[in-house]
Coordinates of C-alpha atoms and ligand atoms in Angstrom, one line a residue:
M1 CA 5.1 -7.2 -20.2
E2 CA 8.5 -8.5 -19.9
I3 CA 11.5 -6.2 -19.5
K4 CA 14.9 -7.3 -20.5
L5 CA 18.1 -5.6 -19.5
F6 CA 21.9 -6.5 -20.0
N7 CA 23.2 -7.2 -16.4
T8 CA 27.0 -6.5 -16.3
M9 CA 27.3 -8.9 -13.4
S10 CA 25.9 -11.8 -15.1
R11 CA 27.2 -10.6 -18.5
S12 CA 23.9 -11.5 -20.1
V13 CA 20.5 -10.0 -20.9
E14 CA 18.1 -10.9 -18.0
V15 CA 14.4 -10.6 -17.5
F16 CA 13.9 -7.9 -14.9
K17 CA 12.3 -8.7 -11.5
P18 CA 11.7 -5.7 -9.3
L19 CA 12.4 -6.0 -5.6
E20 CA 8.9 -4.6 -5.0
E21 CA 6.0 -5.1 -7.5
G22 CA 5.5 -2.2 -9.6
K23 CA 8.5 -0.2 -8.2
V24 CA 12.1 0.2 -9.4
S25 CA 14.9 1.9 -7.5
I26 CA 17.7 3.3 -9.6
Y27 CA 21.0 4.9 -8.6
T28 CA 23.1 6.5 -11.3
C29 CA 26.6 8.0 -10.8
G30 CA 26.4 11.6 -11.6
P31 CA 28.8 14.3 -12.8
T32 CA 32.0 15.7 -11.3
V33 CA 31.2 19.3 -11.2
Y34 CA 34.6 20.8 -11.8
H35 CA 34.1 21.4 -15.5
F36 CA 31.4 21.2 -18.3
A37 CA 29.9 17.9 -18.9
H38 CA 31.0 16.7 -22.5
I39 CA 28.6 15.3 -24.9
G40 CA 30.1 11.8 -24.1
N41 CA 28.9 12.2 -20.4
L42 CA 25.6 13.3 -21.6
R43 CA 25.3 10.2 -23.9
T44 CA 25.1 8.2 -20.5
Y45 CA 22.5 10.3 -19.1
V46 CA 20.4 10.3 -22.1
S47 CA 20.7 6.3 -22.1
Q48 CA 19.6 6.3 -18.5
D49 CA 16.7 8.6 -19.2
I50 CA 15.6 6.2 -21.8
M51 CA 15.8 3.4 -19.2
K52 CA 13.7 5.6 -16.8
R53 CA 11.1 6.3 -19.3
M54 CA 10.8 2.7 -20.3
F55 CA 10.0 1.7 -16.6
K56 CA 7.4 4.6 -16.5
A57 CA 5.9 3.5 -19.8
N58 CA 5.5 0.0 -18.3
G59 CA 3.6 1.5 -15.2
Y60 CA 6.5 1.5 -12.8
D61 CA 6.8 4.0 -10.0
V62 CA 10.5 5.2 -10.4
K63 CA 12.7 6.3 -7.6
H64 CA 16.0 7.7 -9.0
I65 CA 18.9 9.1 -7.0
M66 CA 21.7 10.7 -8.8
N67 CA 24.9 12.0 -6.9
I68 CA 26.7 15.3 -7.7
T69 CA 30.5 14.6 -7.1
D70 CA 31.7 17.9 -5.6
V71 CA 34.6 16.5 -3.5
G72 CA 37.2 13.7 -3.6
H73 CA 37.4 12.7 -7.1
L74 CA 41.2 12.8 -7.8
T75 CA 42.8 13.2 -11.2
S76 CA 43.9 9.5 -11.0
D77 CA 41.5 6.7 -10.3
G78 CA 44.5 5.4 -8.2
D79 CA 44.0 7.9 -5.4
T80 CA 46.9 10.1 -6.5
G81 CA 46.9 13.4 -8.1
E82 CA 44.9 16.4 -7.4
D83 CA 41.3 16.7 -6.4
K84 CA 39.5 17.7 -9.5
M85 CA 37.4 20.4 -7.9
E86 CA 40.6 22.1 -6.4
K87 CA 42.1 21.9 -10.0
G88 CA 39.0 23.6 -11.3
S89 CA 39.2 26.2 -8.6
R90 CA 42.7 27.0 -9.4
R91 CA 42.0 27.1 -13.2
E92 CA 39.2 29.6 -12.8
G93 CA 40.4 31.6 -9.7
K94 CA 37.0 30.8 -7.9
S95 CA 36.4 29.0 -4.8
V96 CA 35.6 25.3 -5.0
W97 CA 32.2 25.9 -3.7
E98 CA 31.5 28.5 -6.5
I99 CA 32.9 26.0 -9.2
A100 CA 30.6 23.3 -7.7
K101 CA 27.6 25.5 -8.0
Y102 CA 28.5 26.9 -11.4
Y103 CA 28.9 23.6 -13.1
T104 CA 26.0 22.0 -11.3
D105 CA 23.8 24.7 -12.7
I106 CA 25.1 24.2 -16.2
F107 CA 24.6 20.3 -15.8
M108 CA 21.1 20.9 -14.7
S109 CA 20.5 23.2 -17.7
D110 CA 22.1 20.8 -20.2
I111 CA 19.9 17.8 -19.0
K112 CA 16.8 20.0 -19.3
K113 CA 17.6 20.9 -22.7
L114 CA 18.1 17.2 -23.6
N115 CA 14.7 16.7 -22.2
I116 CA 16.1 14.3 -19.6
L117 CA 13.6 13.8 -16.7
P118 CA 14.8 15.1 -13.4
A119 CA 16.1 12.5 -10.7
T120 CA 13.8 12.0 -7.6
K121 CA 16.7 13.5 -5.7
Y122 CA 20.2 14.8 -6.4
T123 CA 22.7 14.1 -3.7
P124 CA 25.8 16.3 -3.5
A125 CA 28.6 14.4 -1.8
T126 CA 29.5 17.3 0.5
Q127 CA 26.0 17.1 2.1
Y128 CA 26.6 13.4 3.1
I129 CA 29.9 13.6 4.9
Q130 CA 28.8 12.2 8.0
E131 CA 27.2 9.1 6.3
Q132 CA 30.5 8.5 4.6
I133 CA 32.4 8.7 7.8
D134 CA 30.0 6.3 9.4
L135 CA 30.4 3.8 6.5
V136 CA 34.2 4.0 6.8
K137 CA 34.0 3.5 10.4
K138 CA 31.8 0.3 9.9
L139 CA 34.4 -1.1 7.4
E140 CA 37.1 -0.2 10.0
D141 CA 35.3 -2.2 12.6
L142 CA 35.0 -5.2 10.2
G143 CA 38.7 -5.1 9.7
Y144 CA 38.8 -4.2 5.9
T145 CA 40.9 -0.9 6.4
Y146 CA 44.3 0.3 7.1
K147 CA 46.0 3.5 7.4
I148 CA 48.9 4.9 5.2
E149 CA 50.7 7.5 7.4
G150 CA 50.4 11.1 5.9
D151 CA 48.0 9.9 3.2
G152 CA 44.7 8.3 4.2
I153 CA 42.6 5.3 5.3
Y154 CA 42.7 2.6 2.6
Y155 CA 40.4 -0.4 1.8
D156 CA 42.3 -3.6 1.7
T157 CA 40.8 -5.4 -1.4
S158 CA 42.4 -8.8 -0.5
K159 CA 40.0 -9.0 2.4
F160 CA 37.0 -9.3 0.1
A161 CA 36.8 -12.5 -1.6
D162 CA 34.3 -11.2 -4.3
Y163 CA 36.3 -8.2 -5.3
W164 CA 36.6 -9.1 -8.9
K165 CA 33.2 -10.3 -9.5
L166 CA 31.8 -7.3 -11.4
G167 CA 34.9 -6.4 -13.5
G168 CA 36.1 -10.0 -14.1
Q169 CA 39.7 -9.2 -14.3
K170 CA 42.5 -10.9 -12.4
L171 CA 45.0 -9.3 -9.9
D172 CA 47.8 -10.4 -12.3
D173 CA 46.2 -8.7 -15.4
L174 CA 46.0 -5.5 -13.3
K175 CA 49.8 -5.6 -12.4
A176 CA 50.8 -6.3 -15.8
G177 CA 48.6 -3.6 -17.4
A178 CA 49.7 -1.3 -14.6
R179 CA 46.3 0.7 -15.3
I180 CA 46.4 2.2 -11.8
E181 CA 49.3 4.1 -10.3
F182 CA 50.5 2.8 -7.1
S183 CA 50.1 5.2 -4.1
D184 CA 53.2 4.5 -1.7
G185 CA 52.4 2.1 1.1
K186 CA 49.3 0.3 -0.7
R187 CA 49.2 -3.3 0.2
N188 CA 47.6 -4.2 -3.1
P189 CA 47.4 -2.3 -6.4
S190 CA 43.7 -2.4 -6.3
D191 CA 43.3 -0.9 -2.8
F192 CA 41.8 2.5 -2.7
A193 CA 41.2 5.4 -0.3
L194 CA 38.2 5.8 1.8
W195 CA 39.5 9.0 3.7
K196 CA 42.3 11.2 2.6
F197 CA 44.2 13.3 4.9
S198 CA 44.5 17.0 4.2
P199 CA 48.2 17.6 3.2
K200 CA 50.2 19.1 6.1
D201 CA 51.5 22.2 4.2
V202 CA 48.4 23.0 2.1
K203 CA 45.1 24.3 3.4
R204 CA 42.4 22.7 1.4
Q205 CA 39.0 24.6 0.7
M206 CA 37.0 21.5 1.5
E207 CA 37.9 19.6 4.5
W208 CA 36.3 18.0 7.4
D209 CA 37.1 16.4 11.0
S210 CA 36.9 12.7 11.2
P211 CA 37.9 9.9 13.6
W212 CA 41.2 9.7 11.6
G213 CA 42.0 13.3 11.4
V214 CA 41.2 16.3 9.2
G215 CA 40.6 15.3 5.5
F216 CA 38.1 14.5 2.9
P217 CA 36.3 11.3 1.7
G218 CA 37.6 9.1 -1.3
W219 CA 35.5 9.3 -4.4
H220 CA 34.0 5.7 -4.3
I221 CA 32.7 5.9 -0.8
E222 CA 30.2 8.6 -1.6
C223 CA 28.0 6.7 -3.9
S224 CA 27.8 3.9 -1.6
A225 CA 27.0 5.8 1.4
M226 CA 24.5 8.1 -0.4
S227 CA 22.7 5.2 -2.0
L228 CA 22.5 3.3 1.3
A229 CA 21.1 6.4 2.8
E230 CA 18.6 7.2 0.3
I231 CA 17.6 3.9 -1.3
G232 CA 18.6 1.3 1.4
E233 CA 20.4 -1.9 1.7
R234 CA 19.1 -3.3 -1.7
M235 CA 18.3 -1.7 -4.8
D236 CA 17.2 -2.6 -8.4
I237 CA 19.6 -0.9 -10.6
H238 CA 22.8 0.8 -10.2
S239 CA 24.0 2.5 -13.5
G240 CA 27.0 4.5 -15.1
G241 CA 29.2 4.4 -17.9
V242 CA 31.3 1.4 -18.9
D243 CA 34.5 3.0 -17.5
H244 CA 33.0 2.6 -14.1
I245 CA 33.0 -1.2 -14.0
K246 CA 36.3 -2.1 -13.2
V247 CA 37.2 0.5 -10.6
H248 CA 34.5 2.7 -9.2
H249 CA 31.6 0.1 -9.2
T250 CA 33.8 -2.7 -8.1
N251 CA 35.0 -0.5 -5.1
E252 CA 31.3 0.4 -4.3
I253 CA 30.3 -3.2 -4.0
A254 CA 33.3 -3.9 -1.8
Q255 CA 32.3 -1.1 0.5
V256 CA 28.7 -2.1 0.8
E257 CA 28.4 -5.9 0.8
P258 CA 30.6 -6.7 3.7
V259 CA 28.6 -4.4 5.7
V260 CA 25.0 -5.3 4.7
G261 CA 26.0 -9.0 4.4
H262 CA 24.2 -9.9 1.3
R263 CA 23.9 -8.9 -2.4
W264 CA 23.4 -5.2 -2.8
V265 CA 22.4 -4.4 -6.4
N266 CA 20.3 -6.7 -8.6
Y267 CA 21.0 -5.2 -11.9
W268 CA 24.2 -3.5 -13.1
V269 CA 23.6 -1.6 -16.2
H270 CA 26.4 0.3 -17.9
M271 CA 26.2 2.7 -20.8
E272 CA 28.8 2.6 -23.8
F273 CA 31.0 5.4 -24.7
L274 CA 30.9 8.1 -27.2
N275 CA 34.1 8.5 -29.0
D276 CA 35.4 11.6 -31.0
L277 CA 37.9 11.1 -33.8
S278 CA 40.9 10.8 -31.5
G279 CA 39.3 7.9 -29.5
K280 CA 37.7 8.2 -26.2
M281 CA 36.3 11.5 -25.2
S282 CA 37.6 12.8 -21.9
K283 CA 37.5 16.1 -20.0
S284 CA 41.1 15.7 -19.1
K285 CA 42.1 16.4 -22.8
G286 CA 41.0 19.9 -22.1
D287 CA 39.5 20.6 -25.5
F288 CA 36.1 18.7 -25.7
L289 CA 32.7 19.0 -27.1
T290 CA 29.9 20.4 -25.1
L291 CA 26.2 20.8 -25.7
S292 CA 26.7 24.7 -26.1
L293 CA 29.3 24.1 -28.8
L294 CA 26.8 22.0 -30.7
E295 CA 24.1 24.5 -30.2
S296 CA 26.3 27.3 -31.4
K297 CA 26.8 25.4 -34.6
G298 CA 23.1 25.0 -35.2
Y299 CA 22.3 21.7 -33.8
S300 CA 19.7 21.7 -31.1
A301 CA 20.0 19.5 -28.0
I302 CA 17.0 17.4 -29.1
V303 CA 18.8 16.7 -32.5
Y304 CA 21.8 15.5 -30.5
R305 CA 19.3 13.4 -28.4
Y306 CA 17.9 12.0 -31.6
F307 CA 21.4 11.1 -32.8
L308 CA 22.2 9.1 -29.7
L309 CA 18.9 7.2 -30.0
L310 CA 19.7 5.9 -33.4
A311 CA 22.3 3.8 -31.7
S312 CA 22.2 0.9 -29.0
Y313 CA 23.3 2.2 -25.7
R314 CA 25.5 -0.9 -25.5
K315 CA 27.6 -0.2 -28.5
Q316 CA 30.4 2.5 -28.8
L317 CA 29.3 5.4 -31.0
N318 CA 31.6 7.6 -32.9
F319 CA 30.8 11.2 -33.2
S320 CA 31.2 13.2 -36.3
Y321 CA 29.4 16.3 -37.7
E322 CA 28.5 14.3 -40.8
L323 CA 26.5 11.8 -38.8
L324 CA 25.1 14.7 -36.8
D325 CA 24.0 16.4 -40.1
G326 CA 22.4 13.2 -41.1
A327 CA 20.4 12.9 -37.9
K328 CA 19.4 16.6 -38.0
N329 CA 17.9 16.3 -41.4
S330 CA 16.0 13.1 -40.4
Y331 CA 14.7 14.7 -37.4
E332 CA 13.6 17.8 -39.1
N333 CA 11.7 15.7 -41.6
L334 CA 10.1 13.9 -39.1
V335 CA 9.0 17.1 -37.4
K336 CA 7.7 18.3 -40.7
R337 CA 5.7 15.1 -41.3
V338 CA 4.3 15.2 -37.9
G339 CA 3.2 19.0 -38.3
V340 CA 1.3 18.0 -41.5
I341 CA -0.8 15.4 -39.7
L342 CA -1.3 17.4 -36.7
K343 CA -3.5 19.9 -38.7
D344 CA -6.2 17.3 -39.5
A345 CA -6.2 15.4 -36.1
D346 CA -9.1 15.2 -33.8
A347 CA -9.9 13.2 -30.6
N348 CA -11.4 10.2 -32.6
F349 CA -8.7 7.8 -32.6
D350 CA -9.0 4.0 -33.2
K351 CA -8.4 2.6 -29.6
S352 CA -7.6 -1.0 -30.7
A353 CA -5.1 0.1 -33.2
V354 CA -3.4 2.4 -30.7
E355 CA -3.2 -0.6 -28.2
K356 CA -1.7 -2.9 -31.0
W357 CA 0.8 -0.3 -31.9
K358 CA 1.7 0.5 -28.3
N359 CA 2.3 -3.2 -27.6
R360 CA 4.7 -3.4 -30.4
I361 CA 6.6 -0.3 -29.3
L362 CA 7.0 -1.4 -25.7
E363 CA 8.0 -4.9 -26.8
T364 CA 10.8 -3.3 -28.7
L365 CA 11.8 -0.9 -26.0
N366 CA 11.7 -3.5 -23.4
N367 CA 14.1 -5.5 -25.2
D368 CA 17.2 -4.0 -23.6
L369 CA 16.3 -0.3 -24.8
N370 CA 16.1 -0.9 -28.4
T371 CA 15.6 2.8 -29.2
A372 CA 16.6 2.3 -33.0
G373 CA 13.9 -0.2 -33.3
V374 CA 11.3 2.1 -31.7
I375 CA 12.4 4.8 -34.3
V376 CA 11.9 2.3 -37.2
I377 CA 8.3 1.7 -35.9
L378 CA 7.8 5.5 -35.7
Q379 CA 8.6 5.8 -39.3
E380 CA 6.4 2.9 -40.1
L381 CA 3.4 4.5 -38.4
L382 CA 3.9 7.8 -40.2
K383 CA 3.7 5.9 -43.5
S384 CA 0.9 3.7 -42.6
D385 CA -2.8 3.9 -43.4
E386 CA -3.9 4.8 -39.9
S387 CA -6.0 7.9 -39.4
T388 CA -4.3 11.1 -38.5
S389 CA -5.9 11.0 -35.1
T390 CA -4.6 7.7 -34.4
K391 CA -1.2 8.7 -35.3
V392 CA -1.2 11.8 -33.2
E393 CA -2.4 9.6 -30.2
L394 CA 0.5 7.4 -30.9
L395 CA 3.0 10.3 -31.2
K396 CA 2.2 11.2 -27.7
F397 CA 3.3 7.9 -26.5
F398 CA 6.5 8.1 -28.7
D399 CA 7.1 11.4 -27.2
D400 CA 6.8 9.9 -23.7
I401 CA 9.3 7.2 -24.2
L402 CA 11.8 8.7 -26.5
G403 CA 11.5 12.3 -25.3
L404 CA 12.0 13.7 -28.8
K405 CA 9.4 16.5 -28.4
L406 CA 8.0 15.7 -31.8
L407 CA 4.6 17.2 -31.2
E408 CA 6.0 20.1 -29.4
N409 CA 8.3 21.0 -32.2
A410 CA 5.9 20.2 -34.9
K411 CA 3.4 22.5 -33.4
A412 CA 6.0 25.3 -33.0
L413 CA 7.0 24.9 -36.4
S414 CA 3.5 25.3 -37.8
D415 CA 2.6 28.1 -35.4
N416 CA 5.9 30.1 -36.0
S417 CA 6.6 29.5 -39.6
N418 CA 3.1 28.9 -41.1
N419 CA 5.3 27.9 -44.2
I420 CA 8.5 29.6 -43.7
I421 CA 10.7 27.6 -46.3
P422 CA 14.4 27.2 -45.6
V423 CA 16.7 29.3 -47.9
E424 CA 18.4 26.2 -49.5
I425 CA 14.9 24.9 -50.5
T426 CA 13.9 28.2 -52.2
K427 CA 17.4 28.2 -53.9
M428 CA 16.8 24.6 -55.3
A429 CA 13.5 25.6 -56.5
E430 CA 14.9 28.7 -58.3
E431 CA 17.6 26.4 -59.8
R432 CA 14.8 23.9 -61.0
L433 CA 12.9 26.8 -62.7
T434 CA 16.0 27.9 -64.5
A435 CA 16.8 24.3 -65.6
K436 CA 13.2 23.9 -66.7
K437 CA 13.4 27.0 -68.9
A438 CA 16.8 25.6 -70.4
K439 CA 14.9 22.4 -71.1
N440 CA 17.3 20.6 -68.8
Y441 CA 14.4 18.4 -67.5
A442 CA 16.8 15.7 -66.0
L443 CA 18.4 18.4 -63.6
A444 CA 14.9 19.9 -62.9
D445 CA 13.6 16.4 -62.0
E446 CA 16.6 15.7 -59.8
L447 CA 16.1 19.1 -58.0
R448 CA 12.4 18.2 -57.5
N449 CA 13.3 15.0 -55.8
K450 CA 15.8 16.7 -53.6
I451 CA 13.3 19.1 -52.5
S452 CA 10.8 16.4 -52.0
D453 CA 13.3 14.2 -49.9
A454 CA 13.8 17.4 -47.7
G455 CA 10.0 17.2 -47.0
F456 CA 8.7 19.9 -49.4
V457 CA 6.7 20.1 -52.7
V458 CA 7.4 22.4 -55.3
E459 CA 4.5 23.4 -57.6
D460 CA 4.6 25.4 -60.8
T461 CA 2.5 28.5 -61.1
A462 CA 2.1 31.1 -63.8
T463 CA 4.6 33.4 -62.4
G464 CA 7.2 30.8 -61.2
F465 CA 6.6 28.4 -58.3
N466 CA 5.2 27.9 -55.0
I467 CA 6.7 25.6 -52.1
K468 CA 4.7 23.9 -49.5
I469 CA 5.6 21.6 -46.5
K470 CA 4.6 18.1 -47.5
Ligands
AMP1 P1 32.3 12.0 -14.7 O1 31.7 13.4 -14.8 O2 33.5 12.1 -15.4 O3 32.1 11.5 -13.4 O4 31.4 11.3 -15.7 C1 30.0 11.1 -15.6 C2 29.4 9.9 -16.5 O5 29.8 10.0 -17.7 C3 29.8 8.8 -15.8 O6 28.8 7.7 -15.8 C4 30.8 8.3 -16.8 O7 31.0 6.8 -16.8 C5 30.4 8.7 -18.1 N1 31.3 8.9 -19.2 C6 32.6 9.4 -19.1 N2 33.0 9.5 -20.4 C7 32.1 9.2 -21.3 C8 32.0 9.0 -22.6 N3 33.0 9.3 -23.5 N4 30.8 8.5 -23.3 C9 29.9 8.1 -22.4 N5 29.8 8.3 -21.1 C10 30.9 8.7 -20.5
ZN2 ZN1 29.2 6.4 -8.4

């Protein structure tokens, strides 16, 4: 079946054609491990996870490499400021290596909670220093670099004619917008560091020897060097958040294409941002939302995942607790409904019906990862006249592609609770009983409907009432 994805390079939705039949290679830019990932970062990884699951559901063999940035990412994308890792180290009074390990572990635990499938390989930048030096050397031999005394080796972006092809912006716009701070001595505002020298007066915790002197790699070179090492000179998909289009990914192309001499990446897939109320969510603001914070407020990671899947990965999404509450209710209702059908299901499902539904689901998902459309089909299936066994068979498929753990959570709900009714539902049922006794039937009906909307049925008994899961 056809797969369509929006390619930032062509600015259009394209039919996906793999480099090699039945296989897909994906490189995604991973976290800078100097702090917690915020829930905006995690949105990007969830979107990428859906992309991987989509390929798997279409029978592809997926090779996925994700880097861990543990050196060289400076606080300004313009190669000025402090190394984020050193900053984290000072903030917490730990070594940069401890910081990297601590935040990498938390990142791994966050993505596991979000049911994000693990990458084929995670590549920490500090384990690929030689590959990065070798790539800078090649660029130097080809004449793309220059040295700024006391600062580093820089890439001369005026030497690469296609430099603006991904971001589409013009040099003049860049100057006028002054998005990037100038480092003294840069030939062009868009030039960037390939290798930074360690400062003379300060001993850095992470530094290496190189043909140009002791120092550390620039941030952009790591992804180019590691993807060349792990995937090769051509890849199907390179992905990251939309903020990477104009600087990081633009620079990555400039570092690779002159060296390999041809197009490097076939599809550039960029994930849109999650915003908080003040606009863009960012770690540098200090006070940001983490998955653990959501959990401490009673929202599970899977509820957050469900909230994300209700929107298109290509649209900005605003975060609010009201919206998250809505997603939580809706997810919990789904789980309850699944719990009910689970009880009567057996292995005798209708094969042709399952095929029909699966095709519809895939067609929707393959259309540029339309997860919201898939959730609509899920609701439709649950309301449909299909047998419970057919529904359960399809729920396995929904779980494979959406990763929402519907079956697992529904089973846990019925195993653990066997009818544990939330307090607020019991309270509503009590209020309904009081209303009935007072002959306020309008209120009694209203409460019955509310209880029903939450996925429960209230029945009158001789002594009061009984509540059941629908
Ligand atoms: P970082 O750890 O800052 O290198 O970012 C990790 C990933 O999260 C990158 O792919 C970024 O493009 C992405 N990202 C950063 N901020 C946001 C946000 N507010 N919403 C969604 N993705 C983001
Ligand atoms: Zn990258």
